[in-house]
């Protein structure tokens, strides 16, 4: 009439050691995380540099969203050394950077038709758009939530005219612009503000 | 050790048999119960989904009344929990003999009540999907919660209370689950075997176990008092006349225990019948529960009186207006519902005949539940409705959505409790045995 | 109905070009979310005076009422986002009223029609091409030489000249008409002084003001200008203020701001005025010599006789007269629409005489500005008479809505129908447009070139501040084009190809007349200034004319035999009804009754007992001319023998907001010409309780202060002595409402000092400005311009009537209207206004209770509210003693701004989404904006270089905002006033807003 | 997962009467059998006395947990308040009184969890696997397991029987 107990996970038995070690380890890890954790601040990795002339096939290789027209920042800003503010005309006078009107593009491209087939193809797109009075709908790359107010002018004044790269990366080496820093992430802003010891008041940006 | 008639008549074997008997296959009634609580829960869930979709506007909020039924129900459920821990922990420390039979039920009630309450802060906030911002977790914004806010105190108090009371319940269950394991067969044996965590009741195990249980009780005791104090500070820390009271902590704790005991009676009286535990849970226990109710009832009576006295004595026009309107303003009916149900009804319990008459006791317990819900409703809504700036005064009337959520909360609580008492010993086997002396060869020593 | 409502989709492409390059434009639509504009659409051609992210201001003129205030239109990314006052404009001096600001919602009104609409055979409207429409009009005109009529809203200026010429070219008749034309005043001026014009009144100079039912703070004449003047004379600086008496059966907003309200029997004001004139003339003769000729005529008007007729004691009448005469100069005004009864002409004449004998004419009452306000009701009668005779084949209705603004009993709709071909230029399908055959939607004043000459010496310009939102066409252009096509004289009138050139030609002449060296430069300057403003407003000397003798008063007669007199009351929000399709004005609680979104019937408490009705019970009001229903509002400020119903409600068309909203009180009025004007107060009315109820959507909770010292008041004597409130109360003997004793205060301060150090962490350790505000209750009239300004500036959503029932309005700044007295018979009824907004407390109770720091204290002393951090626990809302925190119970931002209303949203301010708390930010975006500019220019902020929207709009200049740390700032100076106090001071929350107690003449009220 | 540990040789006896069990324990201990395992359905002070147990050290875990809780409560709140200083209601940025709540709550929380952990850890010292057990011990019987080599099993059995054991069984 004696019967044996079914074997079972034994809290009050020798299975315990593992559990204790696991549990303890986890606890320590969590505490460590809480105290030490910080999001890694922005690291700009080297964008691909490509030849000035290229064929349509190459474009697939570029990072970042494909634009209706392959506008090459690496040529305009890089090799031709055009100032950012030439096109982004209000970046240093307003909170909004401003994107160039079609007129601005045509200002040059009435005469400049491009050196190789690919470039010509792209420029033709532009000219057609201008002819048909159809503004080009660019794909947006950098977003800020609408409850954030980021005055470009203030930052350019504080960091200098070449400061664009701090957030947007080195576009002079980007054939097609892609997001280098996650500017949508408040941590990105705060890290910079902390490093420079500047205003961290909430209503500096949120109102 | 104070013993009473029924214990000597029973042997350890009887206890095991009776209690484990309650886990036998359920009848039709049980399934009806299960169905009804599930329906209530479903209604609650649907209501919540609508609120989540459109916003809280559907509920009857009427600024300046920005808290109403949801917070009321939250406080109500937190309060319910307290009787459980009081009976299982505090009375344990006081070695009160009559608790043993009822404490398991009350403790289960505590855990489920807190589980219910814990849902409400989420239901209540405007942007439910980011409720976790109240927790101090590392985030991309480098932001931490505001530890000066009573609401964050609440988060910690409630979660601690939930964790500890759950631990307490589970810990107490282990030996009983082991007993169940040893008296069932087939797959259930396997399952309970798992849950028993290899408990065998050896001397060594008992040695640590009973000590640990003592310390858990010792920790739970101040906790139970603190939790409702913290909840009361949700209001007392506000400057609203009718909230800003120094007596709020004890006042709320008393109220909590009062409502808790009320709920214990509401649950225990039918349960005793359904599970045929008449010879275990006897008049003796209800008599004592009745006395407890009477006691906290009187404390509450005093607190009510004090509130009005202080309002009058302070000479503060805001306080005075608030309390005048609480009794004679647009919400007079709620105000009086609270005072009559709580302060006056409990006075009936002076009579032993009523204390031992289960029907009467049951009816009273229902009154208490309603009364205590209204207490919170009155404190929250009527105080907010007419505070400092008369121009902004307003009266809110609850809508279907408020009631839907309230109903759902009962469904949620009921579902857990119903499942519990059919699958786990509702009476603490080992503690009851502890009180029954074991047979001896030579006569008693 | 629906088949007739034109489909008005906003042309997507235009919308884009309007929105321009950045997301900011569309920011409008989203709340505290991170959802994104996926596309960036560039301008085709850059607009040199529009830099994205920077506001461009255009000067223009307001056309919401005939006063024609000057505007500064703030535009962002090519869309108008706010209307502000033009600081150099002589009429409004940089301030603006609610109606003026709501003009923006006329521009973006979702019910505007997208093109010409022609009535089809089946009676429905069909949208047609502009060319088509114009040819149609031309053919009709060609067919009807000499049988053309034009009904035009009254807007003197170049357009009017063109219109006149054009009409003459068709041998047609031009009728200029404005519902609130104040014809009685003009006719009286003609009779008494022989001048066919409205006088201008100098409220600022007046030392004593008596208004005989002229609501000069609401709709009468030039409200904003008058309010500014009133604030100067009646607002407290040091000396005694101008005592103001309001004589009328109804206490409207103007009456509430008066020191005394004389409740007269309806229709008897004229008797009182003449009696006063008589007393003055007989007692002290400071009057011009020729006034003596009046003695005989005035002799009959003795105080004793008047007392019975008017229902005021003899002493009271004498006192009124003497006070009026003794203060020099004083000012009496009359001619409000509310008291426009059959004796209105006599009343205005009597008041002219009163002013004359008191020697005010020429000093506070000035003639010579040539303000006419149209041809009057008589002209309308004539015009419709011609319809009856079938003399009119083609009718052009421009900027007028006769079928709404004229009493139904006049059969105007039927008579209108007799005209063969009716053309309307309404931009929204209003009642008249609905009855027309062709609708040629004109452009909104903010979309077009135009000018307006409200009076001599003021010539306001309008210019298109943005691309037209809808494809309307300037009626000026329509006239020119039709003229060209018609040929003959019409062609000779059309001297330019388009109206802009026409306008510029006109201005070139103006330049020549003014001997401007360079016409182009002259034009540019004018455009920048907003027009031409001659500093001195002209004043021609006047003498009594013989006809003055004709003036006599016996009390106005009323139609019907109802128990009560019907008062059709003009309200600040609806005015003549053109405000009825502006959500801002509908949600703006009426300054008098605090009711929103619906009309009402004002009933005196006694009358309510008599009728046994409660608030909200629907009364059926019947006059010989018609019947309407209106919910009861019990109002102590009305004569027991009268019932007042507001004008401007009950449109049967005019867009989704206005249509079928309430009933039109004009349906109760007779159309009989009160010789030269429409008598608005002309019938008796019988009231029958229907037993049905309709909750009135009022924003008031409890309208008594319960001695809580929210709106404090000081008698003028005490104020002149420079007493502080506490001193005043001590002097009075009865204790001020409970505040902490000196000792307690000391303890509190001490504790605070001890804590201050521990606050200096992070940014709080640095030096920052501390923003503060003062509100002078002696200047605040409760006009609510600040409220609308806040709606416009901070993207406040309108929530609608049902939500108002639940007290969920989102007014960051609200005007609380508390009653004092008036409970016992004979006890004067006093109204006090308190603009209540976030007090930005230093010890803000709302802050510590927020679990996530969404409510916190900024380094510069603001009470910050971070929407995107808010989780919506609403504890802050509960814990705010001022109850100025507002919660988004639903996604109001989705409902409140149907396209294109969303274009009005201010991109500088986040639009709040569902489930977050919001409140007054003291226009933190303006503060930050100013700080940005200052930093960019490496300079410090200058006091007064910017201010909050409410302070900017306030016509009385009651609100002062600034840095309280700067001892030189205006706000500090204002806060030093002994009248200064904080609401709920005893709570020790240390508000940043200081109120200055109201100052009143308390002695000898009636 | 659960490797069946090989049974420990010894004798298992089952008692109905408490005093019998107590006598047996006393007797066995007198004979040098100290490594007994006594099963019972509920804790029983008579058995504990007979076995001369010392008070369980589990309270040390409770103490440790409590103290950790208090310290971490204060540390967390204080550090987090200063990490991003935000002023609310004119109160000091970081201040103890409101943080007492957290010190208390965490004390209770950690205290309770450590106590349970303590029981688990302490139980490791005397594994129960491989020792004979009987289901009646969770009902109304007291069990005594005496580990002993087969040669000594006989007199142990005798002793147990003599103490009144209703059943005796050997494990080998």
Coordinates of N, CA and C in Angstrom, one line a residue, chain C residues 42-176:
Chain C
X42 N 7.5 71.1 -53.9 CA 8.1 72.5 -54.0 C 7.1 73.4 -54.8
X43 N 7.3 74.7 -54.5 CA 6.7 75.7 -55.4 C 7.2 75.6 -56.8
X44 N 6.4 75.9 -57.8 CA 6.9 76.0 -59.1 C 7.9 77.2 -59.2
X45 N 7.3 78.3 -58.8 CA 8.1 79.5 -58.7 C 8.2 80.1 -57.3
X46 N 9.4 80.3 -56.8 CA 9.5 80.7 -55.4 C 8.8 82.1 -55.3
X47 N 8.1 82.2 -54.1 CA 7.4 83.5 -53.8 C 8.3 84.3 -52.9
X48 N 8.8 85.4 -53.5 CA 9.9 86.1 -52.8 C 9.5 86.7 -51.4
X49 N 8.2 87.0 -51.2 CA 7.9 87.5 -49.9 C 7.2 86.4 -49.0
X50 N 7.5 85.2 -49.4 CA 7.1 84.1 -48.5 C 8.3 83.2 -48.2
X51 N 8.8 83.3 -47.0 CA 9.8 82.3 -46.6 C 9.2 81.3 -45.7
X52 N 9.3 80.0 -46.1 CA 8.7 79.0 -45.2 C 9.1 79.1 -43.8
X53 N 8.2 79.0 -42.8 CA 8.6 79.1 -41.4 C 8.6 80.5 -40.9
X54 N 8.4 81.5 -41.8 CA 8.4 82.9 -41.3 C 7.1 83.5 -41.7
X55 N 6.4 84.2 -40.8 CA 5.1 84.8 -41.0 C 5.3 86.1 -41.9
X56 N 4.5 86.2 -42.8 CA 4.4 87.5 -43.6 C 3.1 88.2 -43.3
X57 N 3.2 89.5 -43.0 CA 2.0 90.3 -42.7 C 1.6 91.1 -43.9
X58 N 0.3 91.1 -44.2 CA -0.3 92.0 -45.2 C -1.3 92.9 -44.5
X59 N -1.2 94.2 -44.9 CA -2.3 95.1 -44.3 C -3.5 95.0 -45.2
X60 N -4.7 95.1 -44.5 CA -5.9 95.0 -45.2 C -7.0 95.7 -44.3
X61 N -8.2 95.6 -44.8 CA -9.3 96.2 -44.0 C -10.4 95.1 -43.7
X62 N -11.0 95.3 -42.6 CA -12.1 94.3 -42.1 C -13.4 94.7 -42.7
X63 N -14.2 93.7 -43.2 CA -15.5 94.0 -43.8 C -16.6 93.3 -43.0
X64 N -16.3 92.9 -41.8 CA -17.3 92.2 -41.1 C -18.4 93.1 -40.5
X65 N -18.1 94.4 -40.4 CA -19.1 95.4 -40.1 C -18.7 96.7 -40.8
X66 N -19.6 97.7 -40.7 CA -19.4 98.9 -41.5 C -18.3 99.8 -40.9
X67 N -17.8 99.4 -39.7 CA -16.8 100.3 -39.1 C -15.5 100.2 -39.9
X68 N -15.2 99.1 -40.6 CA -14.1 98.9 -41.5 C -12.7 99.2 -40.7
X69 N -12.5 98.4 -39.7 CA -11.2 98.4 -39.0 C -10.1 98.0 -39.9
X70 N -8.9 98.4 -39.5 CA -7.7 98.0 -40.2 C -7.2 96.7 -39.8
X71 N -6.7 95.9 -40.7 CA -6.2 94.5 -40.4 C -4.7 94.4 -40.7
X72 N -4.1 93.5 -39.9 CA -2.8 92.9 -40.3 C -3.1 91.5 -40.5
X73 N -2.9 90.9 -41.7 CA -3.2 89.5 -41.9 C -1.9 88.7 -41.8
X74 N -1.8 87.8 -40.9 CA -0.6 87.0 -40.7 C -0.7 85.8 -41.6
X75 N 0.3 85.7 -42.5 CA 0.2 84.5 -43.4 C 1.5 83.7 -43.2
X76 N 1.3 82.4 -43.4 CA 2.4 81.4 -43.3 C 2.3 80.5 -44.5
X77 N 3.5 80.2 -45.1 CA 3.5 79.3 -46.3 C 2.3 79.7 -47.2
X78 N 2.0 81.0 -47.4 CA 1.1 81.4 -48.4 C -0.4 81.2 -48.0
X79 N -0.6 81.1 -46.7 CA -2.1 81.0 -46.3 C -2.3 81.9 -45.1
X80 N -3.4 82.6 -45.1 CA -3.7 83.5 -43.9 C -4.0 82.6 -42.7
X81 N -3.4 82.9 -41.6 CA -3.6 82.1 -40.4 C -4.2 82.9 -39.3
X82 N -4.1 84.2 -39.4 CA -4.7 85.0 -38.3 C -5.0 86.5 -38.7
X83 N -6.1 87.0 -38.3 CA -6.3 88.5 -38.5 C -6.0 89.2 -37.2
X84 N -5.2 90.3 -37.4 CA -4.8 91.1 -36.2 C -5.1 92.5 -36.6
X85 N -5.2 93.4 -35.6 CA -5.5 94.8 -35.8 C -4.3 95.5 -36.4
X86 N -4.6 96.5 -37.2 CA -3.5 97.3 -37.8 C -3.2 98.5 -36.9
X87 N -2.0 98.5 -36.3 CA -1.7 99.5 -35.2 C -1.9 100.9 -35.7
X88 N -1.7 101.2 -37.0 CA -1.7 102.6 -37.4 C -3.1 103.0 -37.8
X89 N -4.0 102.1 -37.8 CA -5.4 102.4 -38.3 C -6.1 103.2 -37.3
X90 N -6.7 104.4 -37.7 CA -7.3 105.3 -36.7 C -8.5 104.7 -36.0
X91 N -9.2 103.8 -36.7 CA -10.4 103.2 -36.1 C -10.1 102.3 -35.0
X92 N -9.2 101.3 -35.2 CA -9.1 100.3 -34.2 C -7.7 100.2 -33.5
X93 N -6.7 101.0 -34.1 CA -5.4 101.1 -33.4 C -4.8 99.7 -33.0
X94 N -4.9 98.8 -33.9 CA -4.2 97.5 -33.6 C -5.0 96.5 -32.9
X95 N -6.1 96.9 -32.4 CA -7.0 95.9 -31.8 C -8.0 95.3 -32.7
X96 N -8.8 94.4 -32.3 CA -9.8 93.8 -33.2 C -10.8 93.0 -32.4
X97 N -12.1 93.0 -32.8 CA -13.1 92.3 -32.1 C -13.3 90.8 -32.5
X98 N -14.1 90.1 -31.9 CA -14.3 88.7 -32.2 C -14.8 88.5 -33.6
X99 N -15.8 89.3 -34.0 CA -16.4 89.2 -35.3 C -15.3 89.4 -36.4
X100 N -14.5 90.4 -36.2 CA -13.5 90.7 -37.1 C -12.5 89.6 -37.3
X101 N -12.1 88.9 -36.2 CA -11.2 87.8 -36.4 C -11.9 86.6 -37.0
X102 N -13.2 86.5 -36.8 CA -13.9 85.3 -37.4 C -14.0 85.5 -38.9
X103 N -13.6 86.7 -39.4 CA -13.6 86.9 -40.9 C -12.8 85.8 -41.5
X104 N -11.8 85.3 -40.8 CA -10.9 84.2 -41.4 C -11.7 83.0 -41.7
X105 N -12.8 82.7 -40.9 CA -13.6 81.6 -41.1 C -14.6 81.8 -42.2
X106 N -14.7 83.1 -42.6 CA -15.5 83.4 -43.9 C -14.6 83.0 -45.1
X107 N -13.3 83.3 -44.9 CA -12.4 83.0 -46.0 C -12.3 81.5 -46.2
X108 N -12.2 80.7 -45.2 CA -11.9 79.3 -45.3 C -13.2 78.5 -45.1
X109 N -14.4 79.2 -45.2 CA -15.6 78.5 -44.9 C -15.8 77.3 -45.8
X110 N -16.0 76.1 -45.3 CA -16.2 74.9 -46.1 C -17.4 75.0 -47.0
X111 N -18.3 75.9 -46.8 CA -19.5 75.9 -47.6 C -19.4 76.9 -48.7
X112 N -18.3 77.5 -48.9 CA -18.1 78.4 -50.0 C -18.3 77.7 -51.3
X113 N -18.8 78.3 -52.3 CA -19.1 77.6 -53.6 C -17.9 77.8 -54.5
X114 N -17.6 76.7 -55.3 CA -16.4 76.7 -56.1 C -16.5 77.4 -57.4
X115 N -17.7 77.8 -57.8 CA -17.8 78.5 -59.1 C -19.2 79.0 -59.3
X116 N -19.4 79.6 -60.5 CA -20.8 80.1 -60.7 C -21.8 79.0 -60.7
X117 N -23.0 79.3 -60.2 CA -24.1 78.4 -60.1 C -25.2 78.9 -60.9
X118 N -25.8 78.2 -61.8 CA -27.0 78.6 -62.6 C -28.1 77.7 -62.2
X119 N -29.3 78.3 -62.1 CA -30.5 77.6 -61.8 C -31.0 76.9 -63.0
X120 N -31.3 75.6 -62.9 CA -31.7 74.8 -64.0 C -33.3 74.9 -64.1
X121 N -33.8 74.3 -65.2 CA -35.3 74.3 -65.4 C -35.9 73.7 -64.2
X122 N -35.3 72.6 -63.7 CA -36.0 71.9 -62.6 C -35.7 72.6 -61.2
X123 N -35.2 73.7 -61.3 CA -35.0 74.5 -60.0 C -33.8 74.2 -59.3
X124 N -33.0 73.2 -59.7 CA -31.8 72.9 -59.0 C -30.7 73.8 -59.5
X125 N -29.5 73.9 -58.8 CA -28.4 74.7 -59.3 C -27.4 73.8 -59.9
X126 N -26.7 74.3 -61.0 CA -25.7 73.5 -61.6 C -24.5 74.4 -61.7
X127 N -23.3 73.9 -61.4 CA -22.1 74.7 -61.5 C -21.7 74.9 -63.0
X128 N -21.4 76.1 -63.4 CA -21.1 76.4 -64.8 C -19.7 77.1 -64.9
X129 N -19.2 77.3 -66.1 CA -18.0 78.0 -66.3 C -18.2 79.5 -66.2
X130 N -17.1 80.2 -65.8 CA -17.2 81.6 -65.6 C -17.6 82.3 -66.9
X131 N -17.0 82.0 -68.0 CA -17.3 82.6 -69.3 C -18.8 82.5 -69.6
X132 N -19.2 81.2 -69.5 CA -20.6 80.9 -69.7 C -21.5 81.8 -68.8
X133 N -21.2 81.9 -67.6 CA -22.0 82.7 -66.6 C -22.0 84.1 -67.1
X134 N -20.9 84.7 -67.5 CA -20.9 86.1 -67.8 C -21.7 86.3 -69.1
X135 N -21.5 85.5 -70.0 CA -22.3 85.7 -71.3 C -23.8 85.6 -70.9
X136 N -24.2 84.7 -70.1 CA -25.6 84.6 -69.6 C -26.1 85.9 -69.0
X137 N -25.2 86.4 -68.1 CA -25.6 87.7 -67.5 C -25.8 88.8 -68.5
X138 N -24.8 88.8 -69.4 CA -24.8 89.9 -70.4 C -26.0 89.8 -71.3
X139 N -26.4 88.6 -71.7 CA -27.6 88.5 -72.6 C -28.8 89.0 -71.8
X140 N -28.9 88.6 -70.6 CA -30.0 89.0 -69.7 C -30.1 90.5 -69.6
X141 N -28.9 91.1 -69.4 CA -28.8 92.6 -69.3 C -29.2 93.3 -70.6
X142 N -28.7 92.7 -71.7 CA -29.0 93.3 -73.0 C -30.5 93.4 -73.2
X143 N -31.1 92.3 -72.7 CA -32.6 92.2 -73.0 C -33.4 93.1 -72.1
X144 N -32.7 93.7 -71.1 CA -33.5 94.5 -70.1 C -33.0 95.9 -69.8
X145 N -32.9 96.7 -70.9 CA -32.4 98.1 -70.6 C -33.4 98.8 -69.8
X146 N -32.9 99.6 -68.8 CA -33.7 100.4 -67.9 C -34.5 99.6 -66.9
X147 N -34.4 98.3 -67.0 CA -35.2 97.5 -66.1 C -34.2 96.7 -65.2
X148 N -33.1 97.3 -64.9 CA -32.0 96.7 -64.1 C -32.0 97.4 -62.7
X149 N -31.9 96.5 -61.7 CA -31.7 97.1 -60.4 C -30.6 96.4 -59.7
X150 N -29.9 97.2 -58.8 CA -28.8 96.6 -58.1 C -29.0 96.9 -56.6
X151 N -28.9 95.8 -55.8 CA -29.0 96.0 -54.3 C -27.6 95.6 -53.8
X152 N -27.0 96.6 -53.2 CA -25.6 96.4 -52.7 C -25.5 96.7 -51.3
X153 N -24.6 95.9 -50.6 CA -24.3 96.1 -49.3 C -23.6 97.5 -49.2
X154 N -23.5 98.1 -48.1 CA -23.0 99.4 -48.0 C -21.5 99.4 -47.8
X155 N -20.7 99.7 -48.8 CA -19.3 99.7 -48.7 C -18.7 100.9 -49.6
X156 N -18.8 102.1 -49.1 CA -18.3 103.2 -49.9 C -16.8 103.0 -50.3
X157 N -16.5 103.3 -51.5 CA -15.1 103.1 -52.0 C -15.1 103.1 -53.5
X158 N -14.0 102.7 -54.0 CA -13.8 102.6 -55.5 C -14.8 101.7 -56.1
X159 N -15.0 100.5 -55.5 CA -16.0 99.6 -56.0 C -17.3 100.2 -56.2
X160 N -17.7 100.9 -55.1 CA -19.1 101.5 -55.1 C -19.2 102.5 -56.3
X161 N -18.1 103.3 -56.6 CA -18.2 104.2 -57.7 C -18.4 103.4 -59.0
X162 N -17.6 102.3 -59.2 CA -17.7 101.5 -60.4 C -19.2 100.9 -60.5
X163 N -19.7 100.4 -59.4 CA -21.0 99.8 -59.4 C -22.0 100.9 -59.8
X164 N -21.9 102.1 -59.2 CA -22.8 103.2 -59.5 C -22.8 103.5 -61.0
X165 N -21.6 103.6 -61.6 CA -21.4 103.9 -63.0 C -22.0 102.8 -63.8
X166 N -21.7 101.6 -63.5 CA -22.2 100.4 -64.2 C -23.7 100.4 -64.2
X167 N -24.3 100.7 -63.0 CA -25.8 100.7 -63.0 C -26.4 101.8 -63.8
X168 N -25.8 102.9 -63.7 CA -26.3 104.1 -64.5 C -26.3 103.7 -66.0
X169 N -25.2 103.1 -66.3 CA -25.0 102.7 -67.8 C -26.2 101.8 -68.2
X170 N -26.8 101.0 -67.4 CA -28.0 100.3 -67.8 C -29.3 101.0 -67.5
X171 N -29.1 102.3 -67.2 CA -30.3 103.1 -66.7 C -31.0 102.4 -65.5
X172 N -30.2 101.7 -64.7 CA -30.8 101.0 -63.6 C -30.7 101.8 -62.3
X173 N -31.2 101.2 -61.3 CA -31.2 101.9 -60.0 C -30.3 101.1 -59.0
X174 N -29.5 101.9 -58.2 CA -28.6 101.3 -57.3 C -29.2 101.6 -55.9
X175 N -29.4 100.5 -55.1 CA -29.9 100.7 -53.7 C -28.8 100.2 -52.8
X176 N -28.3 101.0 -51.9 CA -27.3 100.6 -50.9 C -28.0 100.4 -49.6

